[in-house]
mmCIF file of C-alpha atoms in Angstrom:
data_model
loop_
_atom_site.group_PDB
_atom_site.id
_atom_site.type_symbol
_atom_site.label_atom_id
_atom_site.label_comp_id
_atom_site.label_asym_id
_atom_site.label_seq_id
_atom_site.Cartn_x
_atom_site.Cartn_y
_atom_site.Cartn_z
ATOM 1 C CA MET A 1494 0.000 0.000 0.000
ATOM 2 C CA ALA A 1495 1.387 3.389 -0.974
ATOM 3 C CA ILE A 1496 0.486 6.723 -2.551
ATOM 4 C CA ALA A 1497 2.235 8.182 -5.616
ATOM 5 C CA VAL A 1498 2.766 11.951 -5.842
ATOM 6 C CA PHE A 1499 4.256 14.171 -8.542
ATOM 7 C CA GLY A 1500 3.696 17.527 -10.230
ATOM 8 C CA ASP A 1501 4.861 20.359 -12.479
ATOM 9 C CA ILE A 1502 5.037 18.357 -15.725
ATOM 10 C CA HIS A 1503 4.727 21.582 -17.777
ATOM 11 C CA GLY A 1504 3.845 20.051 -21.128
ATOM 12 C CA ASN A 1505 6.482 17.297 -21.043
ATOM 13 C CA LEU A 1506 4.316 14.462 -22.336
ATOM 14 C CA GLU A 1507 7.181 11.991 -22.572
ATOM 15 C CA ALA A 1508 7.982 12.362 -18.872
ATOM 16 C CA LEU A 1509 4.300 12.103 -17.939
ATOM 17 C CA GLU A 1510 3.771 8.945 -19.995
ATOM 18 C CA ALA A 1511 6.794 7.294 -18.408
ATOM 19 C CA ILE A 1512 5.681 8.145 -14.868
ATOM 20 C CA LEU A 1513 2.084 6.996 -15.304
ATOM 21 C CA LYS A 1514 3.110 3.709 -16.927
ATOM 22 C CA HIS A 1515 5.596 3.073 -14.132
ATOM 23 C CA ILE A 1516 2.967 3.809 -11.477
ATOM 24 C CA LYS A 1517 0.445 1.522 -13.195
ATOM 25 C CA ARG A 1518 2.914 -1.376 -13.021
ATOM 26 C CA ASN A 1519 3.427 -0.866 -9.274
ATOM 27 C CA HIS A 1520 0.565 -2.758 -7.676
ATOM 28 C CA LYS A 1521 1.375 -1.398 -4.209
ATOM 29 C CA ILE A 1522 0.166 2.064 -5.276
ATOM 30 C CA THR A 1523 -3.474 2.627 -4.358
ATOM 31 C CA ALA A 1524 -3.865 6.283 -5.457
ATOM 32 C CA THR A 1525 -1.992 8.939 -7.429
ATOM 33 C CA TYR A 1526 -2.006 12.675 -6.701
ATOM 34 C CA TYR A 1527 -0.827 15.369 -9.103
ATOM 35 C CA LEU A 1528 0.217 18.762 -7.695
ATOM 36 C CA GLY A 1529 -0.660 21.044 -10.626
ATOM 37 C CA ASP A 1530 0.978 22.822 -13.565
ATOM 38 C CA ALA A 1531 0.468 20.222 -16.282
ATOM 39 C CA ILE A 1532 0.653 22.988 -18.880
ATOM 40 C CA VAL A 1533 2.874 25.776 -20.296
ATOM 41 C CA PHE A 1534 6.562 25.686 -21.335
ATOM 42 C CA GLY A 1535 6.553 22.240 -22.971
ATOM 43 C CA PRO A 1536 5.012 21.378 -26.374
ATOM 44 C CA ASP A 1537 2.166 19.110 -25.195
ATOM 45 C CA SER A 1538 0.005 20.964 -22.687
ATOM 46 C CA ALA A 1539 -3.324 19.632 -23.969
ATOM 47 C CA ALA A 1540 -2.062 16.068 -24.308
ATOM 48 C CA CYS A 1541 -0.801 16.128 -20.725
ATOM 49 C CA LEU A 1542 -4.201 17.204 -19.416
ATOM 50 C CA ARG A 1543 -5.894 14.432 -21.374
ATOM 51 C CA LEU A 1544 -3.473 11.768 -20.190
ATOM 52 C CA LEU A 1545 -4.032 12.739 -16.555
ATOM 53 C CA GLN A 1546 -7.762 12.318 -17.179
ATOM 54 C CA LYS A 1547 -7.254 8.979 -18.916
ATOM 55 C CA TYR A 1548 -5.372 7.602 -15.919
ATOM 56 C CA LYS A 1549 -7.912 9.125 -13.501
ATOM 57 C CA VAL A 1550 -5.236 10.968 -11.540
ATOM 58 C CA ASN A 1551 -6.348 13.155 -8.629
ATOM 59 C CA CYS A 1552 -5.288 16.653 -9.733
ATOM 60 C CA VAL A 1553 -5.107 20.000 -7.961
ATOM 61 C CA LEU A 1554 -5.042 23.367 -9.699
ATOM 62 C CA GLY A 1555 -1.652 24.859 -10.544
ATOM 63 C CA ASN A 1556 -0.955 28.539 -11.062
ATOM 64 C CA HIS A 1557 -0.598 28.020 -14.828
ATOM 65 C CA GLU A 1558 -3.979 26.309 -15.068
ATOM 66 C CA GLN A 1559 -5.320 29.179 -12.989
ATOM 67 C CA ARG A 1560 -3.670 31.688 -15.316
ATOM 68 C CA VAL A 1561 -5.119 30.326 -18.563
ATOM 69 C CA THR A 1562 -8.664 29.994 -17.250
ATOM 70 C CA LYS A 1563 -8.986 33.408 -15.628
ATOM 71 C CA TYR A 1564 -6.909 36.502 -15.065
ATOM 72 C CA ASP A 1565 -5.558 36.469 -11.547
ATOM 73 C CA GLU A 1566 -2.869 38.953 -10.604
ATOM 74 C CA SER A 1567 -1.480 36.672 -7.910
ATOM 75 C CA ALA A 1568 -1.216 33.723 -10.322
ATOM 76 C CA THR A 1569 0.328 35.935 -13.006
ATOM 77 C CA ALA A 1570 3.066 37.040 -10.619
ATOM 78 C CA MET A 1571 4.046 33.407 -10.094
ATOM 79 C CA THR A 1572 5.154 32.705 -13.671
ATOM 80 C CA TYR A 1573 7.906 33.838 -15.995
ATOM 81 C CA ALA A 1574 5.822 32.739 -18.990
ATOM 82 C CA ASN A 1575 5.120 35.760 -21.168
ATOM 83 C CA LYS A 1576 1.641 36.754 -22.314
ATOM 84 C CA ASP A 1577 2.140 35.305 -25.799
ATOM 85 C CA LEU A 1578 3.069 31.898 -24.392
ATOM 86 C CA ILE A 1579 0.031 31.893 -22.113
ATOM 87 C CA GLU A 1580 -2.207 32.779 -25.079
ATOM 88 C CA THR A 1581 -0.583 30.111 -27.264
ATOM 89 C CA THR A 1582 -1.231 27.528 -24.567
ATOM 90 C CA PHE A 1583 -4.828 28.684 -24.093
ATOM 91 C CA ASN A 1584 -5.491 28.458 -27.832
ATOM 92 C CA SER A 1585 -4.223 24.863 -27.878
ATOM 93 C CA LEU A 1586 -6.858 23.753 -25.363
ATOM 94 C CA THR A 1587 -10.369 22.579 -26.189
ATOM 95 C CA ARG A 1588 -13.532 23.311 -24.248
ATOM 96 C CA GLU A 1589 -13.201 19.858 -22.718
ATOM 97 C CA ASP A 1590 -9.657 20.644 -21.558
ATOM 98 C CA LEU A 1591 -10.809 23.900 -19.975
ATOM 99 C CA ALA A 1592 -13.740 22.125 -18.324
ATOM 100 C CA PHE A 1593 -11.311 19.629 -16.799
ATOM 101 C CA ILE A 1594 -9.197 22.491 -15.433
ATOM 102 C CA SER A 1595 -12.253 24.294 -14.081
ATOM 103 C CA GLN A 1596 -13.173 21.369 -11.826
ATOM 104 C CA MET A 1597 -9.687 21.034 -10.316
ATOM 105 C CA PRO A 1598 -9.692 21.948 -6.620
ATOM 106 C CA LEU A 1599 -7.047 24.156 -5.031
ATOM 107 C CA GLU A 1600 -6.275 21.374 -2.598
ATOM 108 C CA ILE A 1601 -7.160 17.803 -1.752
ATOM 109 C CA LYS A 1602 -7.230 16.503 1.813
ATOM 110 C CA ILE A 1603 -7.300 12.830 2.684
ATOM 111 C CA ASN A 1604 -6.966 10.713 5.779
ATOM 112 C CA TYR A 1605 -4.441 8.008 5.015
ATOM 113 C CA LYS A 1606 -3.913 5.382 7.695
ATOM 114 C CA GLY A 1607 -4.996 7.841 10.369
ATOM 115 C CA THR A 1608 -2.824 10.693 9.083
ATOM 116 C CA ASN A 1609 -4.260 13.865 7.521
ATOM 117 C CA VAL A 1610 -2.473 14.572 4.242
ATOM 118 C CA LEU A 1611 -2.826 17.735 2.137
ATOM 119 C CA PHE A 1612 -1.991 17.984 -1.568
ATOM 120 C CA THR A 1613 -1.773 21.479 -3.061
ATOM 121 C CA HIS A 1614 0.213 23.357 -5.669
ATOM 122 C CA TYR A 1615 1.173 26.227 -3.434
ATOM 123 C CA CYS A 1616 -0.009 28.529 -0.636
ATOM 124 C CA HIS A 1617 -3.468 29.964 -1.319
ATOM 125 C CA ASP A 1618 -6.137 31.583 0.764
ATOM 126 C CA GLU A 1619 -9.750 30.393 0.632
ATOM 127 C CA THR A 1620 -10.472 32.442 -2.511
ATOM 128 C CA GLY A 1621 -7.545 31.018 -4.465
ATOM 129 C CA LYS A 1622 -5.352 34.089 -4.150
ATOM 130 C CA VAL A 1623 -1.679 33.280 -3.744
ATOM 131 C CA ILE A 1624 -0.445 34.262 -0.293
ATOM 132 C CA ASP A 1625 3.203 34.690 -1.240
ATOM 133 C CA THR A 1626 5.005 34.087 -4.533
ATOM 134 C CA GLN A 1627 8.157 32.708 -2.900
ATOM 135 C CA ILE A 1628 8.324 31.172 0.549
ATOM 136 C CA GLU A 1629 11.358 29.991 2.463
ATOM 137 C CA PHE A 1630 11.442 26.260 3.072
ATOM 138 C CA ASN A 1631 11.858 26.217 6.817
ATOM 139 C CA GLU A 1632 9.569 25.088 9.612
ATOM 140 C CA LYS A 1633 8.688 28.578 10.826
ATOM 141 C CA GLU A 1634 7.639 29.828 7.386
ATOM 142 C CA LEU A 1635 5.786 26.658 6.471
ATOM 143 C CA GLN A 1636 3.853 26.642 9.729
ATOM 144 C CA LYS A 1637 2.784 30.215 9.049
ATOM 145 C CA TYR A 1638 1.226 29.316 5.710
ATOM 146 C CA PHE A 1639 -0.237 25.906 6.515
ATOM 147 C CA LYS A 1640 -1.082 26.120 10.233
ATOM 148 C CA ASN A 1641 -4.834 26.443 9.594
ATOM 149 C CA LYS A 1642 -5.031 23.489 7.210
ATOM 150 C CA LYS A 1643 -5.369 20.906 10.001
ATOM 151 C CA CYS A 1644 -3.050 18.404 8.373
ATOM 152 C CA ASP A 1645 -0.069 16.288 9.399
ATOM 153 C CA VAL A 1646 1.698 16.089 6.039
ATOM 154 C CA VAL A 1647 1.726 18.649 3.209
ATOM 155 C CA PHE A 1648 2.792 17.843 -0.354
ATOM 156 C CA PHE A 1649 3.234 20.915 -2.557
ATOM 157 C CA GLY A 1650 5.044 21.962 -5.713
ATOM 158 C CA HIS A 1651 5.552 25.091 -7.811
ATOM 159 C CA MET A 1652 9.139 25.936 -6.860
ATOM 160 C CA HIS A 1653 10.760 23.143 -8.923
ATOM 161 C CA LYS A 1654 12.998 22.213 -5.999
ATOM 162 C CA ARG A 1655 12.851 19.035 -3.963
ATOM 163 C CA LYS A 1656 13.091 19.342 -0.192
ATOM 164 C CA ILE A 1657 11.659 17.312 2.673
ATOM 165 C CA LEU A 1658 11.098 18.295 6.291
ATOM 166 C CA ILE A 1659 9.900 15.467 8.526
ATOM 167 C CA ASP A 1660 8.588 15.925 12.042
ATOM 168 C CA GLU A 1661 6.318 13.017 12.858
ATOM 169 C CA GLU A 1662 5.264 14.677 16.130
ATOM 170 C CA LYS A 1663 4.119 17.931 14.465
ATOM 171 C CA HIS A 1664 3.877 18.675 10.742
ATOM 172 C CA SER A 1665 5.876 17.300 7.821
ATOM 173 C CA TYR A 1666 6.383 18.982 4.452
ATOM 174 C CA VAL A 1667 7.375 17.633 1.053
ATOM 175 C CA LEU A 1668 8.319 20.154 -1.625
ATOM 176 C CA GLN A 1669 7.900 17.780 -4.532
ATOM 177 C CA GLY A 1670 10.031 19.329 -7.279
ATOM 178 C CA SER A 1671 9.235 19.380 -10.998
ATOM 179 C CA SER A 1672 8.854 16.072 -12.824
ATOM 180 C CA GLY A 1673 8.658 17.810 -16.214
ATOM 181 C CA CYS A 1674 11.325 20.502 -16.000
ATOM 182 C CA VAL A 1675 14.248 18.097 -15.929
ATOM 183 C CA LYS A 1676 17.521 18.398 -17.833
ATOM 184 C CA THR A 1677 18.392 14.725 -18.268
ATOM 185 C CA ASP A 1678 16.594 11.611 -19.500
ATOM 186 C CA THR A 1679 15.356 10.826 -15.981
ATOM 187 C CA THR A 1680 12.158 12.050 -14.358
ATOM 188 C CA PHE A 1681 10.688 10.992 -11.011
ATOM 189 C CA TYR A 1682 7.754 10.689 -8.647
ATOM 190 C CA THR A 1683 7.417 10.197 -4.895
ATOM 191 C CA LEU A 1684 6.123 7.154 -3.058
ATOM 192 C CA PHE A 1685 4.534 7.870 0.310
ATOM 193 C CA ASP A 1686 3.463 5.376 2.909
ATOM 194 C CA ILE A 1687 2.992 5.155 6.665
ATOM 195 C CA VAL A 1688 4.601 2.150 8.305
ATOM 196 C CA ASP A 1689 4.328 0.804 11.822
ATOM 197 C CA ASN A 1690 7.950 0.020 12.664
ATOM 198 C CA TYR A 1691 7.739 0.800 16.369
ATOM 199 C CA GLY A 1692 4.115 0.131 17.210
ATOM 200 C CA ASP A 1693 3.029 3.773 16.966
ATOM 201 C CA GLY A 1694 1.743 3.525 13.393
ATOM 202 C CA LYS A 1695 3.168 6.872 12.316
ATOM 203 C CA ASN A 1696 6.526 6.409 10.643
ATOM 204 C CA PHE A 1697 6.587 8.146 7.266
ATOM 205 C CA ASP A 1698 8.193 6.339 4.353
ATOM 206 C CA ILE A 1699 8.936 8.923 1.637
ATOM 207 C CA TYR A 1700 11.259 8.184 -1.227
ATOM 208 C CA ARG A 1701 11.951 9.241 -4.788
ATOM 209 C CA VAL A 1702 11.395 6.852 -7.688
ATOM 210 C CA ASP A 1703 13.465 7.666 -10.787
ATOM 211 C CA VAL A 1704 12.036 6.834 -14.218
ATOM 212 C CA LYS A 1705 13.676 7.016 -17.651
ATOM 213 C CA TYR A 1706 11.737 8.839 -20.385
ATOM 214 C CA ASN A 1707 12.197 9.505 -24.108
ATOM 215 C CA ARG A 1708 14.141 12.747 -23.863
ATOM 216 C CA LYS A 1709 15.266 12.634 -27.496
ATOM 217 C CA ARG A 1710 11.653 12.778 -28.673
ATOM 218 C CA PHE A 1711 10.873 15.560 -26.203
ATOM 219 C CA VAL A 1712 13.820 17.691 -27.389
ATOM 220 C CA THR A 1713 12.816 17.167 -31.029
ATOM 221 C CA LYS A 1714 9.297 18.381 -30.231
ATOM 222 C CA MET A 1715 10.652 21.416 -28.387
ATOM 223 C CA GLN A 1716 12.815 22.317 -31.369
ATOM 224 C CA ALA A 1717 9.834 22.161 -33.734
ATOM 225 C CA ALA A 1718 7.277 23.820 -31.457
ATOM 226 C CA ASN A 1719 6.165 27.425 -31.900
ATOM 227 C CA LEU A 1720 6.389 28.449 -28.258
ATOM 228 C CA PRO A 1721 6.946 32.184 -27.696
ATOM 229 C CA GLY A 1722 9.983 32.843 -25.522
ATOM 230 C CA LYS A 1723 11.278 29.266 -25.528
ATOM 231 C CA GLU A 1724 14.827 30.420 -26.276
ATOM 232 C CA VAL A 1725 14.718 32.255 -22.937
ATOM 233 C CA TYR A 1726 13.102 29.664 -20.645
ATOM 234 C CA ALA A 1727 14.104 26.336 -22.240
ATOM 235 C CA PRO A 1728 17.740 26.423 -21.029
ATOM 236 C CA PHE A 1729 16.842 26.660 -17.344
ATOM 237 C CA CYS A 1730 13.573 24.708 -17.554
ATOM 238 C CA PHE A 1731 14.712 21.812 -19.707
ATOM 239 C CA GLY A 1732 18.444 22.253 -20.343
ATOM 240 C CA ILE A 1733 17.800 22.918 -24.047
ATOM 241 C CA GLU A 1734 19.615 25.717 -25.861
ATOM 242 C CA PHE A 1735 18.163 27.477 -28.907
ATOM 243 C CA ASN A 1736 19.673 29.931 -31.363
ATOM 244 C CA GLN A 1737 17.647 33.082 -30.689
ATOM 245 C CA GLU A 1738 18.121 34.320 -34.252
ATOM 246 C CA ASN A 1739 16.426 31.213 -35.632
ATOM 247 C CA ASN A 1740 13.587 30.855 -33.124
#
């Protein structure tokens, strides 16, 4: 028994396909949670949304989904995607894609083996407004943003970094990292479980699962895609360099 968690695919269909196939083969996994930002930056935003639906993944709303479905100043401040890229992404989506986004919640709470677990893209208030565009990953800051959520473990994304803070007596936090904005041929997801090693039933088992994906195909798609500003963001998002004069 375990839960799979990942997020921030950002239009990298090859990475998403590899992760979902790997999860499907792991019969210990009982549920999969996706932390938002399936779209923007990569060449396959719409296809990523549809694949998440096909696999019936539990998805929360990311700031880029929030940005394409409605103007929100707080969500806009969270992205370095320019207006043209946002519009290009929006125009690639169908009504069905937008309907799927519109029903994504800001957060999902579950009780897993007696532990309250929260899945969210980032720190929002009740209206969806972003509380802060960049938070420091330390216990004091995290407690400030999540103290009213009444949860034991928080999984969140957005910052494309992977950090874990475990305190089984108080609150634990997993900053998931980006599974789509990777610079090698390896992506990843997280397996989470609660094991009873010492009779207290609350020992968290959190580890990263690396998965190979077809990076060559992804790079070829990026080279061919008409994505405004890709010569600026692709190097630090995906490790792909473009000649600005030819793109």
